[in-house]
Amino acid sequence: MSNDYKRGSFQLMKSINRSTVLNMIREKAPISRAEIAKQTKLTPPTVGNIVKELIDEQFILETTQGVSHGGRKPTFLEIRADQFFIIGIDVGKFTMKFIVANLHGFPVDRFTLEIPSANQLLNTMKKGISTLIEKEEHFHKRFLGIGIGMHGIVNTETGVSLYAPFFDTYNISIKSELEAEYNMLVRVENDAKTMTLGESWIGNGNQASKLVGINVGHGIGAGITIKGELYQGEHFIAGEIGHMTIDLSGPLCSCGNYGCLQALAAGPAIAENAIKALKAGKSSYIRELAGDDLDRIDGSIIHKAAIQGDPFSIELLNQTGRYLGIGITNLIHMINPERIILGGGVAQSGNFILDPIKETIKNRGLTEEAKNTPIVFSKLGKDASAIGASVLILKHFYQGLR
Ligand SMILES: [Zn+2]
């Protein structure tokens, strides 16, 4: 065995132990050194050395809260949340959301920029990142990296946006472009997948080992995590449920096929259906809320009308729920998840869509377990994809990868 090899395996062991201790503090804080040694089965001196290193590097800190059983109060350790931060970005159809997240993944700052046009994508990203880094309140902060949730298909290994349907762009090298500009770690992932990752880490994932997150907004996408890791498929396409065919004679979808879930149940489809019916003379409270300007109709107006008891709006949202229910039943039979999380703009419609989704799954599920698959709304709400994007970097950090 060469000395190089020995040194290599020693370094590797040290980095694994360090990551084990750091993760235990993240998950179980406040926790004492003795308890970490007990739970990780590392020796107390090893734990002591790693903890000292982590305190010196300002990743963790000591607190003396907790109950003293006579004698000295025990010293506890927790993640230090005021030194290191991550930038998380959610790239939508018209806007880009930027957040600054701490080492817990909680956002401490956020703002949104309009995307003027598809060819301004990278410039808008750089404008937002630079604005954040240069802000006075973030001046003393150290940034560990930039995570991006991008709609469409993303090669997560190279950080290239392979196809972004809303922009109709191909092969944009986001990662290499930003790494060259900011000299920071950059990770890029599909936005529905980052939403799922965020929920799995600090949202409503509830430690589910097989979790599916569905993002219903301008488009419909899904992410699948298995034991906390996103499932990509062979070519990063896994989760593209927006283009699952629901109705062979349904409307034409932007992808060229007919009757895709997205063409029936995404935000623009709901608004389009409402406009079509109103133009044909349907009476609805929506018309009043939109000030008779049918172009203003969107999901939030339809939701408002439904809350006021407008029968047409309620039926429109219920029908959306039934379409989603069919898509989700297919997903349940294919993946058999422990739990499903629903996020994105359309999810704001609450029980107007959730009840018919559950009813459809109850009618169509193959077994009692399939019929009763738990479905909950996203906990992180509108920040979910951006928070999840920052988790791409947090995962890297807590796994001790450098
Ligand atoms: Zn389609």
mmCIF file with all atom_site columns, N, CA and C in Angstrom, residues 73-102:
data_model
loop_
_atom_site.group_PDB
_atom_site.id
_atom_site.type_symbol
_atom_site.label_atom_id
_atom_site.label_alt_id
_atom_site.label_comp_id
_atom_site.label_asym_id
_atom_site.label_entity_id
_atom_site.label_seq_id
_atom_site.pdbx_PDB_ins_code
_atom_site.Cartn_x
_atom_site.Cartn_y
_atom_site.Cartn_z
_atom_site.occupancy
_atom_site.B_iso_or_equiv
_atom_site.pdbx_formal_charge
_atom_site.auth_seq_id
_atom_site.auth_comp_id
_atom_site.auth_asym_id
_atom_site.auth_atom_id
_atom_site.pdbx_PDB_model_num
ATOM 1  N N  . LYS A 1 73  ? -23.759 23.185 33.831  1.00 0.00 ? 73  LYS A N  1
ATOM 2  C CA . LYS A 1 73  ? -24.751 23.069 32.747  1.00 0.00 ? 73  LYS A CA 1
ATOM 3  C C  . LYS A 1 73  ? -24.081 22.425 31.538  1.00 0.00 ? 73  LYS A C  1
ATOM 4  N N  . PRO A 1 74  ? -24.739 21.478 30.887  1.00 0.00 ? 74  PRO A N  1
ATOM 5  C CA . PRO A 1 74  ? -24.092 20.849 29.731  1.00 0.00 ? 74  PRO A CA 1
ATOM 6  C C  . PRO A 1 74  ? -23.975 21.831 28.558  1.00 0.00 ? 74  PRO A C  1
ATOM 7  N N  . THR A 1 75  ? -22.911 21.650 27.767  1.00 0.00 ? 75  THR A N  1
ATOM 8  C CA . THR A 1 75  ? -22.727 22.503 26.598  1.00 0.00 ? 75  THR A CA 1
ATOM 9  C C  . THR A 1 75  ? -23.303 21.816 25.373  1.00 0.00 ? 75  THR A C  1
ATOM 10 N N  . PHE A 1 76  ? -24.129 22.557 24.666  1.00 0.00 ? 76  PHE A N  1
ATOM 11 C CA . PHE A 1 76  ? -24.735 22.005 23.457  1.00 0.00 ? 76  PHE A CA 1
ATOM 12 C C  . PHE A 1 76  ? -24.149 22.662 22.219  1.00 0.00 ? 76  PHE A C  1
ATOM 13 N N  . LEU A 1 77  ? -24.326 21.963 21.104  1.00 0.00 ? 77  LEU A N  1
ATOM 14 C CA . LEU A 1 77  ? -23.809 22.487 19.838  1.00 0.00 ? 77  LEU A CA 1
ATOM 15 C C  . LEU A 1 77  ? -24.958 22.712 18.880  1.00 0.00 ? 77  LEU A C  1
ATOM 16 N N  . GLU A 1 78  ? -24.843 23.753 18.088  1.00 0.00 ? 78  GLU A N  1
ATOM 17 C CA . GLU A 1 78  ? -25.821 23.947 17.012  1.00 0.00 ? 78  GLU A CA 1
ATOM 18 C C  . GLU A 1 78  ? -25.169 24.604 15.808  1.00 0.00 ? 78  GLU A C  1
ATOM 19 N N  . ILE A 1 79  ? -25.890 24.563 14.676  1.00 0.00 ? 79  ILE A N  1
ATOM 20 C CA . ILE A 1 79  ? -25.377 25.168 13.446  1.00 0.00 ? 79  ILE A CA 1
ATOM 21 C C  . ILE A 1 79  ? -25.359 26.684 13.617  1.00 0.00 ? 79  ILE A C  1
ATOM 22 N N  . ARG A 1 80  ? -24.280 27.302 13.206  1.00 0.00 ? 80  ARG A N  1
ATOM 23 C CA . ARG A 1 80  ? -24.187 28.753 13.286  1.00 0.00 ? 80  ARG A CA 1
ATOM 24 C C  . ARG A 1 80  ? -24.839 29.330 12.022  1.00 0.00 ? 80  ARG A C  1
ATOM 25 N N  . ALA A 1 81  ? -25.858 30.137 12.208  1.00 0.00 ? 81  ALA A N  1
ATOM 26 C CA . ALA A 1 81  ? -26.666 30.540 11.045  1.00 0.00 ? 81  ALA A CA 1
ATOM 27 C C  . ALA A 1 81  ? -26.386 31.963 10.568  1.00 0.00 ? 81  ALA A C  1
ATOM 28 N N  . ASP A 1 82  ? -25.296 32.587 11.082  1.00 0.00 ? 82  ASP A N  1
ATOM 29 C CA . ASP A 1 82  ? -25.115 33.997 10.715  1.00 0.00 ? 82  ASP A CA 1
ATOM 30 C C  . ASP A 1 82  ? -23.805 34.280 9.986   1.00 0.00 ? 82  ASP A C  1
ATOM 31 N N  . GLN A 1 83  ? -23.140 33.227 9.496   1.00 0.00 ? 83  GLN A N  1
ATOM 32 C CA . GLN A 1 83  ? -21.852 33.447 8.829   1.00 0.00 ? 83  GLN A CA 1
ATOM 33 C C  . GLN A 1 83  ? -21.860 33.056 7.352   1.00 0.00 ? 83  GLN A C  1
ATOM 34 N N  . PHE A 1 84  ? -22.476 31.892 7.064   1.00 0.00 ? 84  PHE A N  1
ATOM 35 C CA . PHE A 1 84  ? -22.409 31.373 5.700   1.00 0.00 ? 84  PHE A CA 1
ATOM 36 C C  . PHE A 1 84  ? -23.797 31.322 5.074   1.00 0.00 ? 84  PHE A C  1
ATOM 37 N N  . PHE A 1 85  ? -23.857 31.690 3.805   1.00 0.00 ? 85  PHE A N  1
ATOM 38 C CA . PHE A 1 85  ? -25.159 31.783 3.130   1.00 0.00 ? 85  PHE A CA 1
ATOM 39 C C  . PHE A 1 85  ? -25.085 31.216 1.721   1.00 0.00 ? 85  PHE A C  1
ATOM 40 N N  . ILE A 1 86  ? -26.257 30.999 1.159   1.00 0.00 ? 86  ILE A N  1
ATOM 41 C CA . ILE A 1 86  ? -26.357 30.442 -0.195  1.00 0.00 ? 86  ILE A CA 1
ATOM 42 C C  . ILE A 1 86  ? -27.335 31.304 -0.975  1.00 0.00 ? 86  ILE A C  1
ATOM 43 N N  . ILE A 1 87  ? -27.085 31.475 -2.254  1.00 0.00 ? 87  ILE A N  1
ATOM 44 C CA . ILE A 1 87  ? -28.054 32.163 -3.109  1.00 0.00 ? 87  ILE A CA 1
ATOM 45 C C  . ILE A 1 87  ? -28.870 31.100 -3.844  1.00 0.00 ? 87  ILE A C  1
ATOM 46 N N  . GLY A 1 88  ? -30.200 31.194 -3.723  1.00 0.00 ? 88  GLY A N  1
ATOM 47 C CA . GLY A 1 88  ? -31.089 30.264 -4.422  1.00 0.00 ? 88  GLY A CA 1
ATOM 48 C C  . GLY A 1 88  ? -31.904 31.036 -5.447  1.00 0.00 ? 88  GLY A C  1
ATOM 49 N N  . ILE A 1 89  ? -32.011 30.492 -6.655  1.00 0.00 ? 89  ILE A N  1
ATOM 50 C CA . ILE A 1 89  ? -32.732 31.197 -7.735  1.00 0.00 ? 89  ILE A CA 1
ATOM 51 C C  . ILE A 1 89  ? -33.790 30.280 -8.341  1.00 0.00 ? 89  ILE A C  1
ATOM 52 N N  . ASP A 1 90  ? -34.984 30.831 -8.523  1.00 0.00 ? 90  ASP A N  1
ATOM 53 C CA . ASP A 1 90  ? -36.070 30.094 -9.181  1.00 0.00 ? 90  ASP A CA 1
ATOM 54 C C  . ASP A 1 90  ? -36.383 30.814 -10.494 1.00 0.00 ? 90  ASP A C  1
ATOM 55 N N  . VAL A 1 91  ? -36.122 30.134 -11.609 1.00 0.00 ? 91  VAL A N  1
ATOM 56 C CA . VAL A 1 91  ? -36.331 30.753 -12.923 1.00 0.00 ? 91  VAL A CA 1
ATOM 57 C C  . VAL A 1 91  ? -37.687 30.328 -13.479 1.00 0.00 ? 91  VAL A C  1
ATOM 58 N N  . GLY A 1 92  ? -38.624 31.267 -13.533 1.00 0.00 ? 92  GLY A N  1
ATOM 59 C CA . GLY A 1 92  ? -39.961 30.971 -14.039 1.00 0.00 ? 92  GLY A CA 1
ATOM 60 C C  . GLY A 1 92  ? -40.115 31.390 -15.485 1.00 0.00 ? 92  GLY A C  1
ATOM 61 N N  . LYS A 1 93  ? -41.349 31.609 -15.897 1.00 0.00 ? 93  LYS A N  1
ATOM 62 C CA . LYS A 1 93  ? -41.599 31.962 -17.291 1.00 0.00 ? 93  LYS A CA 1
ATOM 63 C C  . LYS A 1 93  ? -41.331 33.456 -17.532 1.00 0.00 ? 93  LYS A C  1
ATOM 64 N N  . PHE A 1 94  ? -41.805 34.291 -16.596 1.00 0.00 ? 94  PHE A N  1
ATOM 65 C CA . PHE A 1 94  ? -41.666 35.745 -16.768 1.00 0.00 ? 94  PHE A CA 1
ATOM 66 C C  . PHE A 1 94  ? -40.724 36.376 -15.749 1.00 0.00 ? 94  PHE A C  1
ATOM 67 N N  . THR A 1 95  ? -40.566 35.716 -14.601 1.00 0.00 ? 95  THR A N  1
ATOM 68 C CA . THR A 1 95  ? -39.781 36.323 -13.525 1.00 0.00 ? 95  THR A CA 1
ATOM 69 C C  . THR A 1 95  ? -38.753 35.351 -12.958 1.00 0.00 ? 95  THR A C  1
ATOM 70 N N  . MET A 1 96  ? -37.782 35.923 -12.274 1.00 0.00 ? 96  MET A N  1
ATOM 71 C CA . MET A 1 96  ? -36.733 35.155 -11.626 1.00 0.00 ? 96  MET A CA 1
ATOM 72 C C  . MET A 1 96  ? -36.715 35.566 -10.162 1.00 0.00 ? 96  MET A C  1
ATOM 73 N N  . LYS A 1 97  ? -36.836 34.589 -9.269  1.00 0.00 ? 97  LYS A N  1
ATOM 74 C CA . LYS A 1 97  ? -36.834 34.912 -7.843  1.00 0.00 ? 97  LYS A CA 1
ATOM 75 C C  . LYS A 1 97  ? -35.472 34.577 -7.233  1.00 0.00 ? 97  LYS A C  1
ATOM 76 N N  . PHE A 1 98  ? -34.953 35.506 -6.435  1.00 0.00 ? 98  PHE A N  1
ATOM 77 C CA . PHE A 1 98  ? -33.656 35.309 -5.770  1.00 0.00 ? 98  PHE A CA 1
ATOM 78 C C  . PHE A 1 98  ? -33.890 35.277 -4.266  1.00 0.00 ? 98  PHE A C  1
ATOM 79 N N  . ILE A 1 99  ? -33.284 34.302 -3.590  1.00 0.00 ? 99  ILE A N  1
ATOM 80 C CA . ILE A 1 99  ? -33.320 34.332 -2.127  1.00 0.00 ? 99  ILE A CA 1
ATOM 81 C C  . ILE A 1 99  ? -31.903 34.166 -1.577  1.00 0.00 ? 99  ILE A C  1
ATOM 82 N N  . VAL A 1 100 ? -31.709 34.655 -0.357  1.00 0.00 ? 100 VAL A N  1
ATOM 83 C CA . VAL A 1 100 ? -30.482 34.366 0.376   1.00 0.00 ? 100 VAL A CA 1
ATOM 84 C C  . VAL A 1 100 ? -30.901 33.445 1.513   1.00 0.00 ? 100 VAL A C  1
ATOM 85 N N  . ALA A 1 101 ? -30.327 32.230 1.545   1.00 0.00 ? 101 ALA A N  1
ATOM 86 C CA . ALA A 1 101 ? -30.700 31.255 2.582   1.00 0.00 ? 101 ALA A CA 1
ATOM 87 C C  . ALA A 1 101 ? -29.531 31.032 3.528   1.00 0.00 ? 101 ALA A C  1
ATOM 88 N N  . ASN A 1 102 ? -29.846 30.789 4.799   1.00 0.00 ? 102 ASN A N  1
ATOM 89 C CA . ASN A 1 102 ? -28.776 30.485 5.754   1.00 0.00 ? 102 ASN A CA 1
ATOM 90 C C  . ASN A 1 102 ? -28.483 28.978 5.764   1.00 0.00 ? 102 ASN A C  1
#
